[in-house]
Each structure stands twice: as structure tokens, then as C-alpha cells.
């Protein structure tokens, strides 16, 4: 295995050019000679990108501490809840449901719930992402 000190600015360009023409098997052999067991990827392009990143990281350094900490956190970042005073309405199975966002949670039919998801579960009888149920999130960026 080659150490970071063995990688220089001059040979990184030549190495990346060589990686661009390698097959998936060639990329795996390259990875294993350099860093050990290769990732079990089926995408030649993705493995090329990972190799290029690893080579650059050897010279210029990897992720900073803040970025590493963010990646290690479990779950996905949560969007900010709707501001206090927001009214949300959703029609479900022909019935109009109305909620109000309050400082302590969400008011629905006179009861205070801890989240929109709790209200969505009360309405549907099944687990839902509350912001999605009330139309605050799209399923994907394209709509």
C-alpha cells in the first residue's frame, strides 16, 4: 500500500488519467493495491470518483472536523417546523382537518399534540411524515 507521503502533485494527474481508462476490475485491483479491500460498488464511474477523491485527500487532506461530525450524525437534518400561529388544513377521505401551530406543539380538535406526525397518525390511523401529510414537503425536488 502506498502512503500519503508517496503521492506527489506531479503523479496525481498521471494516476487519475490512468484511472479514467480502467475497467471496473482494474479499478478494484488499483484500490486493493493502494488501500486494501475495495468497496463493493458496481458503478465504474462511482469507483473512479472515489479513487480520485482519495488521491486528492492524500495530498491536500480529507474532510475537516466539522464535516466529519455532520456526516457521523444519525438521521437526516430536520427542516424547521412551521412558525407559531401557522394554520394548516388537509382534506383526508372527504373530511377537512385543521391544525394550528402553537408554542407547545400542534393543536388539533382541542388537543395539543407534540408534532404534525402525531396529528397525521391520529387522522389516518397509520404512521405518516406529518410535514409531508400536510403538504409542507415534496416527495422529491422535481415535484
Tab-separated table of N, CA, C and O in Angstrom, residues 8-101:
chain	number	residue	atom	x	y	z
A	8	UNK	N	2.576	12.493	-4.927
A	8	UNK	CA	3.038	13.859	-5.165
A	8	UNK	C	2.083	14.574	-6.098
A	8	UNK	O	1.246	13.957	-6.752
A	9	UNK	N	2.253	15.881	-6.172
A	9	UNK	CA	1.415	16.674	-7.070
A	9	UNK	C	1.579	16.224	-8.514
A	9	UNK	O	0.615	16.173	-9.259
A	10	UNK	N	2.789	15.902	-8.920
A	10	UNK	CA	3.046	15.517	-10.305
A	10	UNK	C	2.412	14.204	-10.693
A	10	UNK	O	1.849	14.081	-11.786
A	11	UNK	N	2.494	13.220	-9.820
A	11	UNK	CA	1.978	11.921	-10.253
A	11	UNK	C	0.482	11.745	-10.033
A	11	UNK	O	-0.094	10.795	-10.533
A	12	UNK	N	-0.171	12.665	-9.324
A	12	UNK	CA	-1.622	12.514	-9.159
A	12	UNK	C	-2.332	12.692	-10.499
A	12	UNK	O	-3.275	11.963	-10.811
A	13	UNK	N	-1.884	13.634	-11.321
A	13	UNK	CA	-2.510	13.832	-12.635
A	13	UNK	C	-2.348	12.595	-13.507
A	13	UNK	O	-3.303	12.149	-14.134
A	14	UNK	N	-1.156	12.047	-13.526
A	14	UNK	CA	-0.907	10.849	-14.338
A	14	UNK	C	-1.724	9.671	-13.815
A	14	UNK	O	-2.291	8.898	-14.596
A	15	UNK	N	-1.831	9.541	-12.521
A	15	UNK	CA	-2.595	8.443	-11.924
A	15	UNK	C	-4.075	8.582	-12.251
A	15	UNK	O	-4.736	7.610	-12.631
A	16	UNK	N	-4.600	9.786	-12.139
A	16	UNK	CA	-6.024	9.997	-12.447
A	16	UNK	C	-6.290	9.743	-13.922
A	16	UNK	O	-7.314	9.154	-14.278
A	17	UNK	N	-5.376	10.150	-14.803
A	17	UNK	CA	-5.546	9.840	-16.234
A	17	UNK	C	-5.584	8.330	-16.462
A	17	UNK	O	-6.388	7.829	-17.243
A	18	UNK	N	-4.734	7.592	-15.763
A	18	UNK	CA	-4.723	6.135	-15.903
A	18	UNK	C	-6.023	5.529	-15.377
A	18	UNK	O	-6.583	4.612	-15.985
A	19	UNK	N	-6.517	6.052	-14.262
A	19	UNK	CA	-7.754	5.548	-13.657
A	19	UNK	C	-8.936	5.747	-14.609
A	19	UNK	O	-9.841	4.917	-14.672
A	20	UNK	N	-8.922	6.827	-15.394
A	20	UNK	CA	-10.023	7.125	-16.311
A	20	UNK	C	-10.244	6.036	-17.353
A	20	UNK	O	-11.363	5.856	-17.829
A	21	UNK	N	-9.212	5.279	-17.674
A	21	UNK	CA	-9.358	4.245	-18.710
A	21	UNK	C	-9.483	2.829	-18.141
A	21	UNK	O	-9.595	1.871	-18.897
A	22	UNK	N	-9.495	2.679	-16.828
A	22	UNK	CA	-9.552	1.340	-16.217
A	22	UNK	C	-10.972	0.775	-16.221
A	22	UNK	O	-11.947	1.515	-16.076
A	23	UNK	N	-11.056	-0.537	-16.336
A	23	UNK	CA	-12.328	-1.248	-16.190
A	23	UNK	C	-12.668	-1.332	-14.707
A	23	UNK	O	-11.844	-0.999	-13.845
A	24	UNK	N	-13.862	-1.827	-14.418
A	24	UNK	CA	-14.265	-1.994	-13.021
A	24	UNK	C	-13.288	-2.905	-12.280
A	24	UNK	O	-12.861	-2.594	-11.167
A	25	UNK	N	-12.898	-4.007	-12.904
A	25	UNK	CA	-11.945	-4.929	-12.254
A	25	UNK	C	-10.588	-4.264	-12.049
A	25	UNK	O	-9.945	-4.446	-11.025
A	26	UNK	N	-10.151	-3.485	-13.043
A	26	UNK	CA	-8.888	-2.768	-12.912
A	26	UNK	C	-8.935	-1.749	-11.785
A	26	UNK	O	-7.960	-1.591	-11.034
A	27	UNK	N	-10.061	-1.056	-11.672
A	27	UNK	CA	-10.230	-0.094	-10.586
A	27	UNK	C	-10.184	-0.783	-9.232
A	27	UNK	O	-9.573	-0.278	-8.285
A	28	UNK	N	-10.817	-1.930	-9.128
A	28	UNK	CA	-10.798	-2.679	-7.857
A	28	UNK	C	-9.381	-3.127	-7.509
A	28	UNK	O	-8.959	-3.040	-6.345
A	29	UNK	N	-8.637	-3.626	-8.512
A	29	UNK	CA	-7.247	-4.047	-8.258
A	29	UNK	C	-6.408	-2.844	-7.812
A	29	UNK	O	-5.601	-2.960	-6.883
A	30	UNK	N	-6.589	-1.705	-8.497
A	30	UNK	CA	-5.864	-0.485	-8.122
A	30	UNK	C	-6.150	-0.141	-6.666
A	30	UNK	O	-5.244	0.124	-5.885
A	31	UNK	N	-7.430	-0.122	-6.275
A	31	UNK	CA	-7.831	0.214	-4.908
A	31	UNK	C	-7.180	-0.748	-3.914
A	31	UNK	O	-6.636	-0.326	-2.892
A	32	UNK	N	-7.259	-2.045	-4.205
A	32	UNK	CA	-6.751	-3.049	-3.263
A	32	UNK	C	-5.242	-2.953	-3.082
A	32	UNK	O	-4.734	-3.137	-1.979
A	33	UNK	N	-4.507	-2.647	-4.165
A	33	UNK	CA	-3.058	-2.471	-4.031
A	33	UNK	C	-2.728	-1.241	-3.184
A	33	UNK	O	-1.746	-1.227	-2.453
A	34	UNK	N	-3.540	-0.240	-3.303
A	34	UNK	CA	-3.252	1.037	-2.651
A	34	UNK	C	-3.804	1.132	-1.232
A	34	UNK	O	-3.130	1.643	-0.331
A	35	UNK	N	-5.050	0.683	-1.017
A	35	UNK	CA	-5.712	0.922	0.262
A	35	UNK	C	-6.306	-0.323	0.920
A	35	UNK	O	-6.935	-0.229	1.966
A	36	UNK	N	-6.207	-1.469	0.293
A	36	UNK	CA	-6.808	-2.667	0.873
A	36	UNK	C	-8.131	-3.003	0.192
A	36	UNK	O	-8.363	-2.630	-0.951
A	37	UNK	N	-8.992	-3.687	0.892
A	37	UNK	CA	-10.261	-4.166	0.345
A	37	UNK	C	-11.045	-3.044	-0.337
A	37	UNK	O	-11.288	-1.998	0.252
A	38	UNK	N	-11.460	-3.296	-1.582
A	38	UNK	CA	-12.162	-2.253	-2.340
A	38	UNK	C	-13.646	-2.236	-1.998
A	38	UNK	O	-14.209	-3.241	-1.573
A	39	UNK	N	-14.290	-1.087	-2.215
A	39	UNK	CA	-15.738	-1.003	-1.993
A	39	UNK	C	-16.463	-1.943	-2.952
A	39	UNK	O	-15.991	-2.203	-4.053
A	40	UNK	N	-17.627	-2.417	-2.563
A	40	UNK	CA	-18.392	-3.368	-3.385
A	40	UNK	C	-19.333	-2.636	-4.334
A	40	UNK	O	-20.500	-2.954	-4.430
A	41	UNK	N	-18.809	-1.657	-5.023
A	41	UNK	CA	-19.604	-0.877	-5.961
A	41	UNK	C	-19.704	-1.592	-7.302
A	41	UNK	O	-18.777	-2.286	-7.710
A	42	UNK	N	-20.804	-1.404	-7.989
A	42	UNK	CA	-20.974	-1.940	-9.338
A	42	UNK	C	-20.796	-0.853	-10.392
A	42	UNK	O	-20.807	-1.118	-11.575
A	43	UNK	N	-20.657	0.389	-9.958
A	43	UNK	CA	-20.546	1.525	-10.859
A	43	UNK	C	-19.080	1.899	-11.067
A	43	UNK	O	-18.393	2.322	-10.143
A	44	UNK	N	-18.633	1.747	-12.310
A	44	UNK	CA	-17.267	2.127	-12.656
A	44	UNK	C	-17.050	3.605	-12.386
A	44	UNK	O	-16.035	4.003	-11.818
A	45	UNK	N	-18.012	4.425	-12.792
A	45	UNK	CA	-17.879	5.876	-12.614
A	45	UNK	C	-17.771	6.247	-11.140
A	45	UNK	O	-16.956	7.090	-10.763
A	46	UNK	N	-18.584	5.644	-10.293
A	46	UNK	CA	-18.541	5.970	-8.863
A	46	UNK	C	-17.194	5.564	-8.258
A	46	UNK	O	-16.611	6.311	-7.473
A	47	UNK	N	-16.687	4.400	-8.638
A	47	UNK	CA	-15.395	3.958	-8.108
A	47	UNK	C	-14.282	4.888	-8.592
A	47	UNK	O	-13.373	5.221	-7.833
A	48	UNK	N	-14.362	5.344	-9.836
A	48	UNK	CA	-13.374	6.312	-10.337
A	48	UNK	C	-13.402	7.590	-9.500
A	48	UNK	O	-12.357	8.142	-9.159
A	49	UNK	N	-14.594	8.078	-9.218
A	49	UNK	CA	-14.714	9.301	-8.416
A	49	UNK	C	-14.151	9.106	-7.007
A	49	UNK	O	-13.476	9.992	-6.468
A	50	UNK	N	-14.427	7.952	-6.413
A	50	UNK	CA	-13.900	7.680	-5.070
A	50	UNK	C	-12.374	7.617	-5.077
A	50	UNK	O	-11.717	8.136	-4.171
A	51	UNK	N	-11.821	6.974	-6.089
A	51	UNK	CA	-10.359	6.887	-6.189
A	51	UNK	C	-9.763	8.282	-6.351
A	51	UNK	O	-8.790	8.641	-5.679
A	52	UNK	N	-10.341	9.083	-7.236
A	52	UNK	CA	-9.833	10.440	-7.438
A	52	UNK	C	-9.890	11.231	-6.136
A	52	UNK	O	-8.943	11.958	-5.781
A	53	UNK	N	-10.993	11.096	-5.400
A	53	UNK	CA	-11.106	11.817	-4.134
A	53	UNK	C	-10.040	11.344	-3.147
A	53	UNK	O	-9.395	12.158	-2.481
A	54	UNK	N	-9.864	10.034	-3.037
A	54	UNK	CA	-8.860	9.502	-2.098
A	54	UNK	C	-7.456	9.995	-2.443
A	54	UNK	O	-6.677	10.343	-1.557
A	55	UNK	N	-7.136	10.028	-3.743
A	55	UNK	CA	-5.822	10.519	-4.157
A	55	UNK	C	-5.635	11.984	-3.785
A	55	UNK	O	-4.593	12.387	-3.265
A	56	UNK	N	-6.651	12.787	-4.033
A	56	UNK	CA	-6.574	14.208	-3.675
A	56	UNK	C	-6.482	14.385	-2.163
A	56	UNK	O	-5.744	15.245	-1.678
A	57	UNK	N	-7.225	13.576	-1.425
A	57	UNK	CA	-7.203	13.679	0.034
A	57	UNK	C	-5.821	13.340	0.593
A	57	UNK	O	-5.403	13.894	1.615
A	58	UNK	N	-5.101	12.444	-0.076
A	58	UNK	CA	-3.746	12.110	0.377
A	58	UNK	C	-2.829	13.323	0.310
A	58	UNK	O	-1.950	13.490	1.149
A	59	UNK	N	-3.032	14.165	-0.690
A	59	UNK	CA	-2.164	15.327	-0.864
A	59	UNK	C	-2.670	16.532	-0.090
A	59	UNK	O	-1.930	17.181	0.652
A	60	UNK	N	-3.948	16.866	-0.250
A	60	UNK	CA	-4.480	18.112	0.310
A	60	UNK	C	-5.259	17.917	1.601
A	60	UNK	O	-5.763	18.871	2.172
A	61	UNK	N	-5.417	16.688	2.027
A	61	UNK	CA	-6.142	16.427	3.262
A	61	UNK	C	-7.586	16.047	2.984
A	61	UNK	O	-8.135	16.365	1.933
A	62	UNK	N	-8.184	15.358	3.922
A	62	UNK	CA	-9.561	14.896	3.766
A	62	UNK	C	-10.550	15.922	4.289
A	62	UNK	O	-10.317	17.128	4.229
A	63	UNK	N	-11.615	15.427	4.827
A	63	UNK	CA	-12.681	16.285	5.343
A	63	UNK	C	-12.243	16.964	6.631
A	63	UNK	O	-11.517	16.379	7.436
A	64	UNK	N	-12.732	18.180	6.835
A	64	UNK	CA	-12.435	18.861	8.097
A	64	UNK	C	-13.291	18.258	9.212
A	64	UNK	O	-14.220	17.485	8.960
A	65	UNK	N	-12.953	18.599	10.428
A	65	UNK	CA	-13.636	18.024	11.594
A	65	UNK	C	-15.132	18.266	11.614
A	65	UNK	O	-15.913	17.374	11.966
A	66	UNK	N	-15.563	19.487	11.258
A	66	UNK	CA	-16.991	19.795	11.256
A	66	UNK	C	-17.750	18.925	10.261
A	66	UNK	O	-18.836	18.424	10.553
A	67	UNK	N	-17.189	18.767	9.075
A	67	UNK	CA	-17.853	17.960	8.054
A	67	UNK	C	-17.929	16.504	8.498
A	67	UNK	O	-18.969	15.856	8.341
A	68	UNK	N	-16.851	15.978	9.064
A	68	UNK	CA	-16.876	14.598	9.565
A	68	UNK	C	-17.956	14.416	10.629
A	68	UNK	O	-18.689	13.432	10.615
A	69	UNK	N	-18.059	15.369	11.542
A	69	UNK	CA	-19.067	15.275	12.608
A	69	UNK	C	-20.475	15.287	12.020
A	69	UNK	O	-21.341	14.529	12.460
A	70	UNK	N	-20.715	16.138	11.025
A	70	UNK	CA	-22.045	16.196	10.399
A	70	UNK	C	-22.391	14.880	9.725
A	70	UNK	O	-23.528	14.413	9.786
A	71	UNK	N	-21.413	14.264	9.075
A	71	UNK	CA	-21.667	13.001	8.389
A	71	UNK	C	-21.906	11.854	9.365
A	71	UNK	O	-22.619	10.905	9.037
A	72	UNK	N	-21.321	11.948	10.535
A	72	UNK	CA	-21.472	10.877	11.521
A	72	UNK	C	-22.773	10.960	12.301
A	72	UNK	O	-23.177	9.984	12.928
A	73	UNK	N	-23.425	12.140	12.273
A	73	UNK	CA	-24.701	12.257	12.971
A	73	UNK	C	-25.715	11.323	12.340
A	73	UNK	O	-25.766	11.166	11.129
A	74	UNK	N	-26.520	10.745	13.174
A	74	UNK	CA	-27.549	9.828	12.668
A	74	UNK	C	-28.745	10.620	12.176
A	74	UNK	O	-29.075	11.659	12.700
A	75	UNK	N	-29.409	10.084	11.175
A	75	UNK	CA	-30.628	10.705	10.667
A	75	UNK	C	-30.339	11.811	9.672
A	75	UNK	O	-29.204	12.144	9.389
A	76	UNK	N	-31.384	12.348	9.161
A	76	UNK	CA	-31.268	13.431	8.202
A	76	UNK	C	-31.590	14.745	8.900
A	76	UNK	O	-32.322	14.768	9.885
A	77	UNK	N	-31.041	15.833	8.385
A	77	UNK	CA	-31.348	17.111	9.016
A	77	UNK	C	-32.839	17.409	8.931
A	77	UNK	O	-33.482	17.111	7.937
A	78	UNK	N	-33.373	17.960	9.984
A	78	UNK	CA	-34.803	18.279	10.008
A	78	UNK	C	-35.025	19.708	9.544
A	78	UNK	O	-34.255	20.599	9.870
A	79	UNK	N	-36.083	19.865	8.804
A	79	UNK	CA	-36.471	21.222	8.401
A	79	UNK	C	-37.080	21.916	9.610
A	79	UNK	O	-37.616	21.272	10.510
A	80	UNK	N	-36.991	23.221	9.622
A	80	UNK	CA	-37.586	23.990	10.722
A	80	UNK	C	-39.097	23.790	10.716
A	80	UNK	O	-39.718	23.730	9.658
A	81	UNK	N	-39.697	23.649	11.896
A	81	UNK	CA	-41.155	23.498	11.945
A	81	UNK	C	-41.833	24.790	11.502
A	81	UNK	O	-41.217	25.853	11.506
A	82	UNK	N	-43.090	24.705	11.140
A	82	UNK	CA	-43.801	25.930	10.771
A	82	UNK	C	-43.829	26.880	11.965
A	82	UNK	O	-43.869	26.447	13.118
A	83	UNK	N	-43.801	28.177	11.704
A	83	UNK	CA	-43.805	29.129	12.822
A	83	UNK	C	-45.105	29.091	13.614
A	83	UNK	O	-46.165	28.723	13.089
A	84	UNK	N	-45.004	29.460	14.888
A	84	UNK	CA	-46.175	29.547	15.760
A	84	UNK	C	-47.194	30.467	15.093
A	84	UNK	O	-46.856	31.496	14.536
A	85	UNK	N	-48.458	30.042	15.139
A	85	UNK	CA	-49.533	30.810	14.530
A	85	UNK	C	-49.931	30.307	13.151
A	85	UNK	O	-50.948	30.720	12.604
A	86	UNK	N	-49.142	29.387	12.599
A	86	UNK	CA	-49.459	28.841	11.284
A	86	UNK	C	-50.687	27.948	11.374
A	86	UNK	O	-50.825	27.143	12.299
A	87	UNK	N	-51.588	28.101	10.410
A	87	UNK	CA	-52.771	27.239	10.298
A	87	UNK	C	-52.569	26.329	9.099
A	87	UNK	O	-52.204	26.797	8.025
A	88	UNK	N	-52.813	25.051	9.284
A	88	UNK	CA	-52.702	24.085	8.198
A	88	UNK	C	-54.020	23.347	8.051
A	88	UNK	O	-54.653	22.994	9.049
A	89	UNK	N	-54.393	23.096	6.823
A	89	UNK	CA	-55.629	22.377	6.553
A	89	UNK	C	-55.329	21.271	5.562
A	89	UNK	O	-54.576	21.469	4.607
A	90	UNK	N	-55.944	20.110	5.770
A	90	UNK	CA	-55.778	18.981	4.863
A	90	UNK	C	-57.112	18.248	4.759
A	90	UNK	O	-57.756	17.963	5.766
A	91	UNK	N	-57.505	17.948	3.554
A	91	UNK	CA	-58.686	17.118	3.347
A	91	UNK	C	-58.214	15.676	3.247
A	91	UNK	O	-57.292	15.356	2.515
A	92	UNK	N	-58.837	14.814	4.024
A	92	UNK	CA	-58.491	13.395	4.011
A	92	UNK	C	-59.777	12.591	4.052
A	92	UNK	O	-60.586	12.755	4.975
A	93	UNK	N	-59.980	11.770	3.054
A	93	UNK	CA	-61.181	10.937	2.930
A	93	UNK	C	-62.457	11.758	3.061
A	93	UNK	O	-63.395	11.395	3.771
A	94	UNK	N	-62.457	12.911	2.399
A	94	UNK	CA	-63.647	13.757	2.370
A	94	UNK	C	-63.881	14.606	3.599
A	94	UNK	O	-64.867	15.330	3.675
A	95	UNK	N	-62.993	14.540	4.564
A	95	UNK	CA	-63.143	15.322	5.794
A	95	UNK	C	-62.026	16.368	5.840
A	95	UNK	O	-60.856	16.055	5.612
A	96	UNK	N	-62.376	17.601	6.151
A	96	UNK	CA	-61.409	18.686	6.261
A	96	UNK	C	-60.833	18.697	7.675
A	96	UNK	O	-61.569	18.747	8.659
A	97	UNK	N	-59.501	18.646	7.778
A	97	UNK	CA	-58.814	18.643	9.073
A	97	UNK	C	-57.995	19.920	9.184
A	97	UNK	O	-57.255	20.279	8.274
A	98	UNK	N	-58.112	20.598	10.323
A	98	UNK	CA	-57.473	21.883	10.535
A	98	UNK	C	-56.600	21.813	11.784
A	98	UNK	O	-57.049	21.333	12.835
A	99	UNK	N	-55.353	22.295	11.687
A	99	UNK	CA	-54.455	22.352	12.846
A	99	UNK	C	-53.876	23.754	12.969
A	99	UNK	O	-53.759	24.484	11.986
A	100	UNK	N	-53.498	24.100	14.187
A	100	UNK	CA	-52.852	25.385	14.483
A	100	UNK	C	-51.530	25.092	15.192
A	100	UNK	O	-51.495	24.316	16.148
A	101	UNK	N	-50.454	25.731	14.737
A	101	UNK	CA	-49.155	25.562	15.383
A	101	UNK	C	-49.094	26.522	16.570
A	101	UNK	O	-49.328	27.720	16.431
